[in-house]
CSV table of C-alpha atoms and ligand atoms in Angstrom, one decimal:
chain,number,residue,atom,x,y,z
B,1,UNK,CA,20.4,7.6,11.3
B,2,UNK,CA,18.2,10.6,10.4
B,3,UNK,CA,15.3,12.2,12.3
B,4,UNK,CA,11.7,12.4,11.2
B,5,UNK,CA,8.9,14.6,12.4
B,6,UNK,CA,6.1,12.5,13.8
B,7,UNK,CA,3.0,12.4,16.0
B,8,UNK,CA,3.5,10.0,18.9
B,9,UNK,CA,1.4,8.4,21.6
B,10,UNK,CA,3.5,8.4,24.8
B,11,UNK,CA,1.2,6.3,27.0
B,12,UNK,CA,-2.2,4.6,26.7
B,13,UNK,CA,-3.9,7.5,28.3
B,14,UNK,CA,-2.2,10.5,26.7
B,15,UNK,CA,-3.1,12.4,23.6
B,16,UNK,CA,-0.8,12.0,20.6
B,17,UNK,CA,1.6,14.9,20.2
B,18,UNK,CA,4.4,16.2,18.0
B,19,UNK,CA,7.8,14.7,18.4
B,20,UNK,CA,10.8,13.6,16.5
B,21,UNK,CA,11.8,10.0,15.9
B,22,UNK,CA,14.8,8.2,14.4
B,23,UNK,CA,14.7,6.6,10.9
B,24,UNK,CA,17.5,4.5,9.4
B,25,UNK,CA,19.6,5.7,6.5
B,26,UNK,CA,18.6,4.2,3.1
B,27,UNK,CA,20.3,0.8,2.7
B,28,UNK,CA,21.0,-0.9,-0.7
B,29,UNK,CA,17.6,-2.6,-0.8
B,30,UNK,CA,15.6,0.3,0.7
B,31,UNK,CA,13.3,3.0,-0.6
B,32,UNK,CA,12.7,6.3,1.3
B,33,UNK,CA,9.3,7.7,0.9
B,34,UNK,CA,8.2,11.3,1.7
B,35,UNK,CA,4.8,10.6,3.2
B,36,UNK,CA,2.0,12.7,1.7
B,37,UNK,CA,-1.1,11.0,3.1
B,38,UNK,CA,-1.7,8.5,5.9
B,39,UNK,CA,-5.1,6.9,6.6
B,40,UNK,CA,-6.4,6.5,10.2
B,41,UNK,CA,-7.3,2.9,10.9
B,42,UNK,CA,-9.1,1.8,14.0
B,43,UNK,CA,-6.1,-0.4,14.7
B,44,UNK,CA,-4.1,2.8,15.2
B,45,UNK,CA,-6.4,3.7,18.0
B,46,UNK,CA,-6.4,0.2,19.5
B,47,UNK,CA,-2.6,0.3,19.5
B,48,UNK,CA,-2.1,3.9,20.7
B,49,UNK,CA,-4.4,3.1,23.7
B,50,UNK,CA,-2.8,-0.4,24.3
B,51,UNK,CA,-6.1,-2.2,23.9
B,52,UNK,CA,-4.8,-5.5,22.6
B,53,UNK,CA,-3.5,-7.7,25.5
B,54,UNK,CA,-2.0,-10.1,22.9
B,55,UNK,CA,0.1,-7.4,21.4
B,56,UNK,CA,1.1,-4.8,24.1
B,57,UNK,CA,2.1,-1.4,22.9
B,58,UNK,CA,5.7,-0.2,23.4
B,59,UNK,CA,5.8,3.6,23.9
B,60,UNK,CA,6.5,6.0,22.3
B,61,UNK,CA,4.2,4.6,19.6
B,62,UNK,CA,3.9,6.1,16.1
B,63,UNK,CA,0.7,4.6,14.4
B,64,UNK,CA,-0.2,4.7,10.7
B,65,UNK,CA,-0.1,1.9,8.1
B,66,UNK,CA,-2.1,3.4,5.2
B,67,UNK,CA,0.8,5.3,3.7
B,68,UNK,CA,1.1,7.0,0.3
B,69,UNK,CA,3.9,9.3,-0.8
B,70,UNK,CA,6.7,10.0,-3.3
B,71,UNK,CA,9.9,8.1,-3.5
B,72,UNK,CA,12.7,10.4,-2.3
B,73,UNK,CA,15.7,8.1,-2.3
B,74,UNK,CA,16.5,4.6,-3.5
B,75,UNK,CA,19.2,2.2,-2.5
B,76,UNK,CA,21.8,0.9,-5.1
B,77,UNK,CA,20.0,-2.5,-5.5
B,78,UNK,CA,16.5,-1.0,-6.0
B,79,UNK,CA,15.1,-1.8,-9.4
B,80,UNK,CA,11.4,-1.1,-9.5
B,81,UNK,CA,11.2,2.4,-8.0
B,82,UNK,CA,12.6,5.7,-9.2
B,83,UNK,CA,12.8,9.0,-7.4
B,84,UNK,CA,9.5,10.9,-7.7
B,85,UNK,CA,7.4,7.7,-8.2
B,86,UNK,CA,4.1,7.5,-6.3
B,87,UNK,CA,4.5,4.6,-3.8
B,88,UNK,CA,2.7,3.1,-0.8
B,89,UNK,CA,3.3,1.1,2.3
B,90,UNK,CA,0.7,-0.9,4.2
B,91,UNK,CA,0.7,-2.9,7.4
B,92,UNK,CA,4.0,-4.8,7.0
B,93,UNK,CA,7.6,-3.7,6.3
B,94,UNK,CA,9.4,-7.1,6.5
B,95,UNK,CA,9.2,-10.9,7.2
B,96,UNK,CA,11.5,-13.9,7.3
B,97,UNK,CA,11.2,-14.4,3.6
B,98,UNK,CA,12.0,-18.1,3.7
B,99,UNK,CA,9.2,-20.0,5.4
B,100,UNK,CA,6.3,-21.6,3.5
B,101,UNK,CA,3.9,-18.7,4.1
B,102,UNK,CA,6.4,-16.1,3.0
B,103,UNK,CA,7.3,-18.1,-0.1
B,104,UNK,CA,3.6,-18.2,-1.0
B,105,UNK,CA,3.4,-14.4,-0.7
B,106,UNK,CA,1.5,-14.6,2.7
B,107,UNK,CA,4.1,-12.6,4.7
B,108,UNK,CA,1.4,-11.5,7.2
B,109,UNK,CA,1.2,-15.2,8.3
B,110,UNK,CA,5.0,-15.7,8.5
B,111,UNK,CA,5.4,-19.1,10.1
B,112,UNK,CA,8.4,-18.1,12.1
B,113,UNK,CA,6.5,-15.1,13.7
B,114,UNK,CA,8.8,-13.0,11.5
B,115,UNK,CA,6.3,-10.5,10.2
B,116,UNK,CA,7.5,-7.0,10.9
B,117,UNK,CA,4.4,-4.8,11.1
B,118,UNK,CA,4.7,-1.1,10.2
B,119,UNK,CA,4.4,0.0,13.8
B,120,UNK,CA,4.8,-1.6,17.2
B,121,UNK,CA,6.9,-4.6,16.0
B,122,UNK,CA,10.4,-5.2,17.3
B,123,UNK,CA,12.6,-3.2,14.9
B,124,UNK,CA,15.0,-5.7,13.1
B,125,UNK,CA,17.3,-2.8,12.2
B,126,UNK,CA,17.6,-1.6,15.8
B,127,UNK,CA,16.9,2.0,14.8
B,128,UNK,CA,14.4,2.1,17.7
B,129,UNK,CA,12.9,-0.5,20.0
B,130,UNK,CA,9.9,-0.9,17.8
B,131,UNK,CA,8.9,0.1,14.2
B,132,UNK,CA,7.4,3.5,13.8
B,133,UNK,CA,4.5,4.0,11.4
B,134,UNK,CA,3.1,6.6,9.0
B,135,UNK,CA,2.1,9.5,11.2
B,136,UNK,CA,5.4,11.1,10.2
B,137,UNK,CA,7.2,12.9,7.3
B,138,UNK,CA,9.1,10.0,5.9
B,139,UNK,CA,9.7,6.3,6.2
B,140,UNK,CA,12.5,3.9,5.0
B,141,UNK,CA,11.2,0.5,3.8
B,142,UNK,CA,12.7,-2.5,2.1
B,143,UNK,CA,11.8,-2.4,-1.7
B,144,UNK,CA,9.9,-5.7,-1.5
B,145,UNK,CA,7.4,-4.2,0.9
B,146,UNK,CA,6.7,-1.0,-1.1
B,147,UNK,CA,3.7,-0.9,-3.4
B,148,UNK,CA,3.2,0.8,-6.8
B,149,UNK,CA,0.3,3.2,-7.0
B,150,UNK,CA,-1.5,4.3,-10.2
B,151,UNK,CA,-1.3,8.0,-11.0
B,152,UNK,CA,-4.9,7.8,-12.2
B,153,UNK,CA,-6.4,7.8,-8.7
B,154,UNK,CA,-6.6,10.5,-5.9
B,155,UNK,CA,-3.6,9.5,-3.7
B,156,UNK,CA,-5.3,10.7,-0.5
B,157,UNK,CA,-8.2,8.3,-1.2
B,158,UNK,CA,-5.8,5.5,-2.2
B,159,UNK,CA,-4.2,5.5,1.3
B,160,UNK,CA,-7.0,3.6,3.1
B,161,UNK,CA,-6.7,0.8,0.5
B,162,UNK,CA,-3.4,-0.2,2.1
B,163,UNK,CA,-5.1,-1.6,5.2
B,164,UNK,CA,-8.9,-1.2,4.9
B,165,UNK,CA,-8.9,-2.2,1.2
B,166,UNK,CA,-6.6,-5.3,1.4
B,167,UNK,CA,-8.2,-6.5,4.7
B,168,UNK,CA,-11.5,-6.9,2.8
B,169,UNK,CA,-10.1,-7.8,-0.6
B,170,UNK,CA,-8.1,-10.8,0.7
B,171,UNK,CA,-11.0,-12.7,2.4
B,172,UNK,CA,-13.4,-11.8,-0.4
B,173,UNK,CA,-11.0,-13.5,-2.9
B,174,UNK,CA,-10.1,-16.4,-0.6
B,175,UNK,CA,-13.7,-17.3,-0.1
B,176,UNK,CA,-14.6,-16.7,-3.8
B,177,UNK,CA,-16.9,-13.7,-3.7
B,178,UNK,CA,-18.1,-13.1,-7.2
B,179,UNK,CA,-21.1,-13.6,-9.5
B,180,UNK,CA,-23.7,-16.1,-8.1
B,181,UNK,CA,-22.4,-15.6,-4.5
B,182,UNK,CA,-24.3,-13.7,-1.7
B,183,UNK,CA,-21.9,-11.7,0.5
B,184,UNK,CA,-22.7,-9.8,3.7
B,185,UNK,CA,-20.5,-7.1,5.1
B,186,UNK,CA,-21.0,-6.2,8.8
B,187,UNK,CA,-20.3,-2.7,10.0
B,188,UNK,CA,-20.0,0.5,7.8
B,189,UNK,CA,-16.7,2.0,8.9
B,190,UNK,CA,-13.3,2.2,7.2
B,191,UNK,CA,-13.1,-1.5,6.5
B,192,UNK,CA,-16.8,-2.1,5.9
B,193,UNK,CA,-17.2,0.6,3.3
B,194,UNK,CA,-14.3,-0.9,1.3
B,195,UNK,CA,-15.9,-4.3,1.7
B,196,UNK,CA,-19.2,-3.1,0.2
B,197,UNK,CA,-17.4,-1.5,-2.8
B,198,UNK,CA,-15.0,-4.4,-3.4
B,199,UNK,CA,-17.7,-7.1,-3.1
B,200,UNK,CA,-19.9,-5.3,-5.5
B,201,UNK,CA,-17.0,-4.7,-7.9
B,202,UNK,CA,-16.3,-8.5,-7.8
B,203,UNK,CA,-19.8,-9.2,-8.9
B,204,UNK,CA,-21.3,-10.6,-5.7
B,205,UNK,CA,-24.8,-9.9,-4.4
B,206,UNK,CA,-23.8,-7.6,-1.6
B,207,UNK,CA,-25.7,-6.9,1.6
B,208,UNK,CA,-24.6,-4.4,4.3
B,209,UNK,CA,-25.4,-4.9,8.0
B,210,UNK,CA,-25.2,-1.8,10.0
B,211,UNK,CA,-26.2,-0.7,13.5
B,212,UNK,CA,-26.7,2.9,12.3
B,213,UNK,CA,-30.0,3.6,10.6
B,214,UNK,CA,-28.6,6.9,9.3
B,215,UNK,CA,-26.1,4.9,7.1
B,216,UNK,CA,-28.7,3.0,5.1
B,217,UNK,CA,-28.7,5.4,2.2
B,218,UNK,CA,-24.9,5.5,2.1
B,219,UNK,CA,-24.7,1.8,2.1
B,220,UNK,CA,-26.8,1.7,-1.1
B,221,UNK,CA,-24.8,4.6,-2.7
B,222,UNK,CA,-21.6,2.6,-2.0
B,223,UNK,CA,-23.0,-0.4,-3.9
B,224,UNK,CA,-24.9,-2.6,-1.5
B,225,UNK,CA,-27.9,-4.3,-3.1
B,226,UNK,CA,-29.7,-4.3,0.3
B,227,UNK,CA,-28.9,-2.7,3.7
B,228,UNK,CA,-30.1,-4.3,6.9
B,229,UNK,CA,-30.2,-2.5,10.2
B,230,UNK,CA,-28.9,-5.5,12.3
B,231,UNK,CA,-30.7,-4.5,15.5
B,232,UNK,CA,-34.0,-5.0,13.6
B,233,UNK,CA,-35.0,-8.8,14.0
B,234,UNK,CA,-37.6,-8.6,11.2
B,235,UNK,CA,-35.1,-7.3,8.7
B,236,UNK,CA,-32.5,-10.0,9.7
B,237,UNK,CA,-35.2,-12.7,9.3
B,238,UNK,CA,-35.6,-11.8,5.7
B,239,UNK,CA,-32.0,-13.1,5.0
B,240,UNK,CA,-32.1,-16.3,7.1
B,241,UNK,CA,-29.9,-19.1,5.7
B,242,UNK,CA,-29.0,-17.3,2.5
B,243,UNK,CA,-25.4,-16.1,2.6
B,244,UNK,CA,-22.3,-17.9,1.2
B,245,UNK,CA,-20.0,-15.5,3.1
B,246,UNK,CA,-20.2,-12.8,5.7
B,247,UNK,CA,-17.2,-10.6,6.6
B,248,UNK,CA,-17.6,-9.0,10.0
B,249,UNK,CA,-15.6,-5.7,10.5
B,250,UNK,CA,-17.0,-4.6,13.8
B,251,UNK,CA,-14.5,-3.1,16.3
B,252,UNK,CA,-16.3,-4.1,19.5
B,253,UNK,CA,-17.3,-7.5,21.0
B,254,UNK,CA,-20.8,-8.5,20.2
B,255,UNK,CA,-23.1,-11.5,19.7
B,256,UNK,CA,-22.2,-13.4,16.5
B,257,UNK,CA,-25.2,-15.8,16.5
B,258,UNK,CA,-27.5,-13.5,14.6
B,259,UNK,CA,-25.0,-13.4,11.7
B,260,UNK,CA,-24.1,-17.2,11.8
B,261,UNK,CA,-27.8,-18.0,11.4
B,262,UNK,CA,-27.8,-16.0,8.1
B,263,UNK,CA,-25.3,-18.3,6.5
B,264,UNK,CA,-26.5,-21.1,4.3
B,265,UNK,CA,-25.2,-24.6,4.7
B,266,UNK,CA,-21.4,-24.6,4.4
B,267,UNK,CA,-21.3,-20.8,4.6
B,268,UNK,CA,-18.5,-18.9,6.3
B,269,UNK,CA,-18.4,-16.0,8.8
B,270,UNK,CA,-15.0,-14.3,8.6
B,271,UNK,CA,-13.9,-12.1,11.5
B,272,UNK,CA,-11.6,-9.3,10.5
B,273,UNK,CA,-12.6,-6.8,13.3
B,274,UNK,CA,-10.2,-7.0,16.2
B,275,UNK,CA,-12.0,-5.8,19.3
B,276,UNK,CA,-10.3,-5.2,22.6
B,277,UNK,CA,-12.5,-7.8,24.4
B,278,UNK,CA,-13.5,-11.3,23.0
B,279,UNK,CA,-16.8,-11.9,21.4
B,280,UNK,CA,-19.1,-14.2,23.5
B,281,UNK,CA,-18.8,-17.8,22.1
B,282,UNK,CA,-21.6,-18.5,19.6
B,283,UNK,CA,-24.0,-21.3,20.0
B,284,UNK,CA,-22.3,-24.4,18.7
B,285,UNK,CA,-25.6,-25.7,17.3
B,286,UNK,CA,-25.6,-22.7,15.0
B,287,UNK,CA,-22.4,-24.1,13.4
B,288,UNK,CA,-23.0,-27.8,13.4
B,289,UNK,CA,-26.6,-27.9,12.2
B,290,UNK,CA,-25.6,-26.3,8.9
B,291,UNK,CA,-21.8,-27.3,8.7
B,292,UNK,CA,-21.1,-23.5,9.0
B,293,UNK,CA,-17.5,-22.2,9.5
B,294,UNK,CA,-16.2,-19.3,11.5
B,295,UNK,CA,-12.8,-18.0,10.4
B,296,UNK,CA,-10.4,-15.1,10.7
B,297,UNK,CA,-8.4,-13.2,8.2
B,298,UNK,CA,-5.5,-10.8,8.6
B,299,UNK,CA,-4.7,-8.0,6.1
B,300,UNK,CA,-3.2,-9.6,2.9
B,301,UNK,CA,0.2,-10.4,1.5
B,302,UNK,CA,2.4,-8.0,-0.5
B,303,UNK,CA,1.6,-9.7,-3.9
B,304,UNK,CA,-2.1,-9.6,-3.1
B,305,UNK,CA,-1.9,-6.0,-2.0
B,306,UNK,CA,-0.4,-5.0,-5.3
B,307,UNK,CA,-3.2,-7.0,-7.1
B,308,UNK,CA,-5.8,-5.2,-5.0
B,309,UNK,CA,-4.3,-1.8,-5.9
B,310,UNK,CA,-4.3,-2.7,-9.6
B,311,UNK,CA,-7.9,-4.0,-9.3
B,312,UNK,CA,-8.9,-0.7,-7.7
B,313,UNK,CA,-7.2,1.3,-10.4
B,314,UNK,CA,-9.0,-0.7,-13.1
B,315,UNK,CA,-12.4,-0.2,-11.4
B,316,UNK,CA,-11.6,3.4,-10.4
B,317,UNK,CA,-12.3,2.4,-6.8
B,318,UNK,CA,-11.0,4.4,-3.8
B,319,UNK,CA,-12.0,5.2,-0.3
B,320,UNK,CA,-14.5,7.8,0.8
B,321,UNK,CA,-12.4,10.1,2.9
B,322,UNK,CA,-12.3,13.2,5.1
B,323,UNK,CA,-8.9,14.9,5.0
B,324,UNK,CA,-7.6,16.2,8.4
B,325,UNK,CA,-4.4,18.0,9.5
B,326,UNK,CA,-2.4,15.9,11.9
B,327,UNK,CA,-3.2,18.3,14.7
B,328,UNK,CA,-6.8,16.9,14.6
B,329,UNK,CA,-5.8,13.3,15.2
B,330,UNK,CA,-7.0,13.1,18.8
B,331,UNK,CA,-10.4,14.5,17.9
B,332,UNK,CA,-10.5,12.1,14.9
B,333,UNK,CA,-10.1,9.1,17.2
B,334,UNK,CA,-13.0,10.3,19.4
B,335,UNK,CA,-15.1,10.8,16.3
B,336,UNK,CA,-14.2,7.3,15.0
B,337,UNK,CA,-15.4,5.8,18.2
B,338,UNK,CA,-18.7,7.6,17.7
B,339,UNK,CA,-19.0,6.3,14.2
B,340,UNK,CA,-18.8,9.9,13.0
B,341,UNK,CA,-16.6,9.4,9.9
B,342,UNK,CA,-17.7,8.9,6.3
B,343,UNK,CA,-15.7,6.7,6.0
B,344,UNK,CA,-12.0,7.1,6.6
B,345,UNK,CA,-10.0,10.0,8.0
B,346,UNK,CA,-6.8,10.6,6.0
B,347,UNK,CA,-4.1,12.8,7.4
B,348,UNK,CA,-2.6,15.4,5.0
B,349,UNK,CA,1.0,15.1,6.1
B,350,UNK,CA,1.9,18.6,4.9
B,351,UNK,CA,0.3,19.7,8.2
B,352,UNK,CA,3.2,18.1,10.1
B,353,UNK,CA,5.4,21.0,8.9
B,354,UNK,CA,3.3,23.6,10.7
Q,1,LIG,P1,-14.2,1.8,12.2
Q,1,LIG,O1,-14.0,2.7,11.0
Q,1,LIG,O2,-14.3,2.4,13.5
Q,1,LIG,O3,-15.5,0.9,11.8
Q,1,LIG,C1,-16.0,0.0,12.8
Q,1,LIG,C2,-17.6,-0.2,12.5
Q,1,LIG,O4,-18.1,-1.1,13.5
Q,1,LIG,C3,-18.3,1.1,12.8
Q,1,LIG,O5,-18.4,2.0,11.7
Q,1,LIG,C4,-19.7,0.5,13.1
Q,1,LIG,O6,-20.5,0.3,11.9
Q,1,LIG,C5,-19.4,-0.8,13.7
Q,1,LIG,N1,-19.6,-0.6,15.2
Q,1,LIG,C6,-19.0,0.2,16.0
Q,1,LIG,N2,-19.4,0.1,17.3
Q,1,LIG,C7,-20.3,-0.9,17.2
Q,1,LIG,C8,-21.1,-1.5,18.2
Q,1,LIG,N3,-21.1,-1.2,19.5
Q,1,LIG,N4,-21.9,-2.5,17.8
Q,1,LIG,C9,-22.0,-2.9,16.5
Q,1,LIG,N5,-21.2,-2.3,15.5
Q,1,LIG,C10,-20.4,-1.4,15.9
Q,1,LIG,O7,-13.0,0.7,12.3
Q,1,LIG,P2,-12.2,0.1,11.1
Q,1,LIG,O8,-10.9,0.9,10.9
Q,1,LIG,O9,-13.0,-0.3,10.0
Q,1,LIG,O10,-11.7,-1.2,11.8
Q,1,LIG,C11,-12.6,-2.2,12.3
Q,1,LIG,C12,-11.9,-3.3,13.1
Q,1,LIG,O11,-11.1,-4.1,12.2
Q,1,LIG,C13,-11.0,-2.8,14.2
Q,1,LIG,O12,-11.1,-3.6,15.3
Q,1,LIG,C14,-9.6,-2.9,13.6
Q,1,LIG,O13,-8.6,-3.0,14.6
Q,1,LIG,C15,-9.8,-4.2,12.8
Q,1,LIG,N6,-8.8,-4.4,11.7
Q,1,LIG,C16,-8.4,-5.7,11.5
Q,1,LIG,C17,-7.6,-5.9,10.4
Q,1,LIG,C18,-7.2,-7.3,10.1
Q,1,LIG,O14,-6.2,-7.6,9.4
Q,1,LIG,N7,-8.0,-8.3,10.4
Q,1,LIG,C19,-7.1,-4.9,9.6
Q,1,LIG,C20,-7.5,-3.6,9.9
Q,1,LIG,C21,-8.3,-3.3,11.0
Q,1,LIG,P3,-22.1,0.6,11.9
Q,1,LIG,O15,-22.3,2.0,12.3
Q,1,LIG,O16,-22.3,0.4,10.4
Q,1,LIG,O17,-22.7,-0.5,12.7
Q,2,LIG,ZN1,-5.3,-1.0,9.7
Q,3,LIG,ZN1,8.2,-16.2,7.0
């Protein structure tokens, strides 16, 4: 075992603080990454504060699953990484590998419940009670769960692709966003701003729904063909029954009916936001009178995450970020709750050495 410097939440109510955590030694199939940048996802906040009843937080908790860094060590069986390579880790570090979902490259839906998430999952190596994430100086991950990153892009702005990027790319692909399709993205935060960029890059007519009138100009700059302030009923009316797909990224419970009624016949509303409290049930007639579907989607598999990173490199597409030192993390959480981030905080991990 080795030790890593980290920032840790020690209870739901306490601020994150500097600490040291154990990391396993590099095994034959492992890659050790010196973390340079780690994005700050709203899931980090939900987890640090134990907001998900279905997935209680084990403390101490080290959040962070948008990780970019340099390979520092490789195990003897590792073939695709060399020391010094730029590499990334997203939301998962292992899975059973043998069930139907894993065989299809959908490790996030491992049928045996064997997905090992990057933080707050039981640690199969027993290094600690649970896995510890990217708010730390290094991480050791099985090669199969490490991604390749193009040198062409700004590595700090690539970090958010590892969760925000793939969480939008996967449903957009699955529900066939592209030319001739009309796609709505609800919420302009970390996930939503990647949704706007990706949907536009895939060729879909893209409309952003925001509750924040002061984000309208940004929505257009990021690529939306139209931006609707969702509290404004007249603006919503303009788009009635016109969408093939709407992806909802909002991090708090809210009424889904206004969005369902914007779907055309056979359209789908995909929920990716994971609020603490459940959404009120939508009106069933809003589904059955137009054969509409409501679905959920979780991150994306490893193969698809690499495909997304390659797509972003081809389209020179990255996240809009604000770089912070790790000492600012608690303030960053408060600002994220106020919607005061354009559009993803990324921790410069050099600050951990201070
Ligand atoms: P974020 O940056 O905080 O963005 C959330 C956005 O939701 C805000 O920017 C805001 O957009 C909107 N919003 C916030 N409060 C609202 C309210 N009261 N009413 C309506 N809209 C509101 O969060 P994020 O990192 O993008 O994450 C979003 C959610 O997705 C979180 O719950 C996170 O845990 C979840 N998530 C899920 C997956 C998955 O695999 N499914 C992966 C990652 C994250 P406007 O100002 O534009 O309205
Ligand atoms: Zn995330
Ligand atoms: Zn599996």
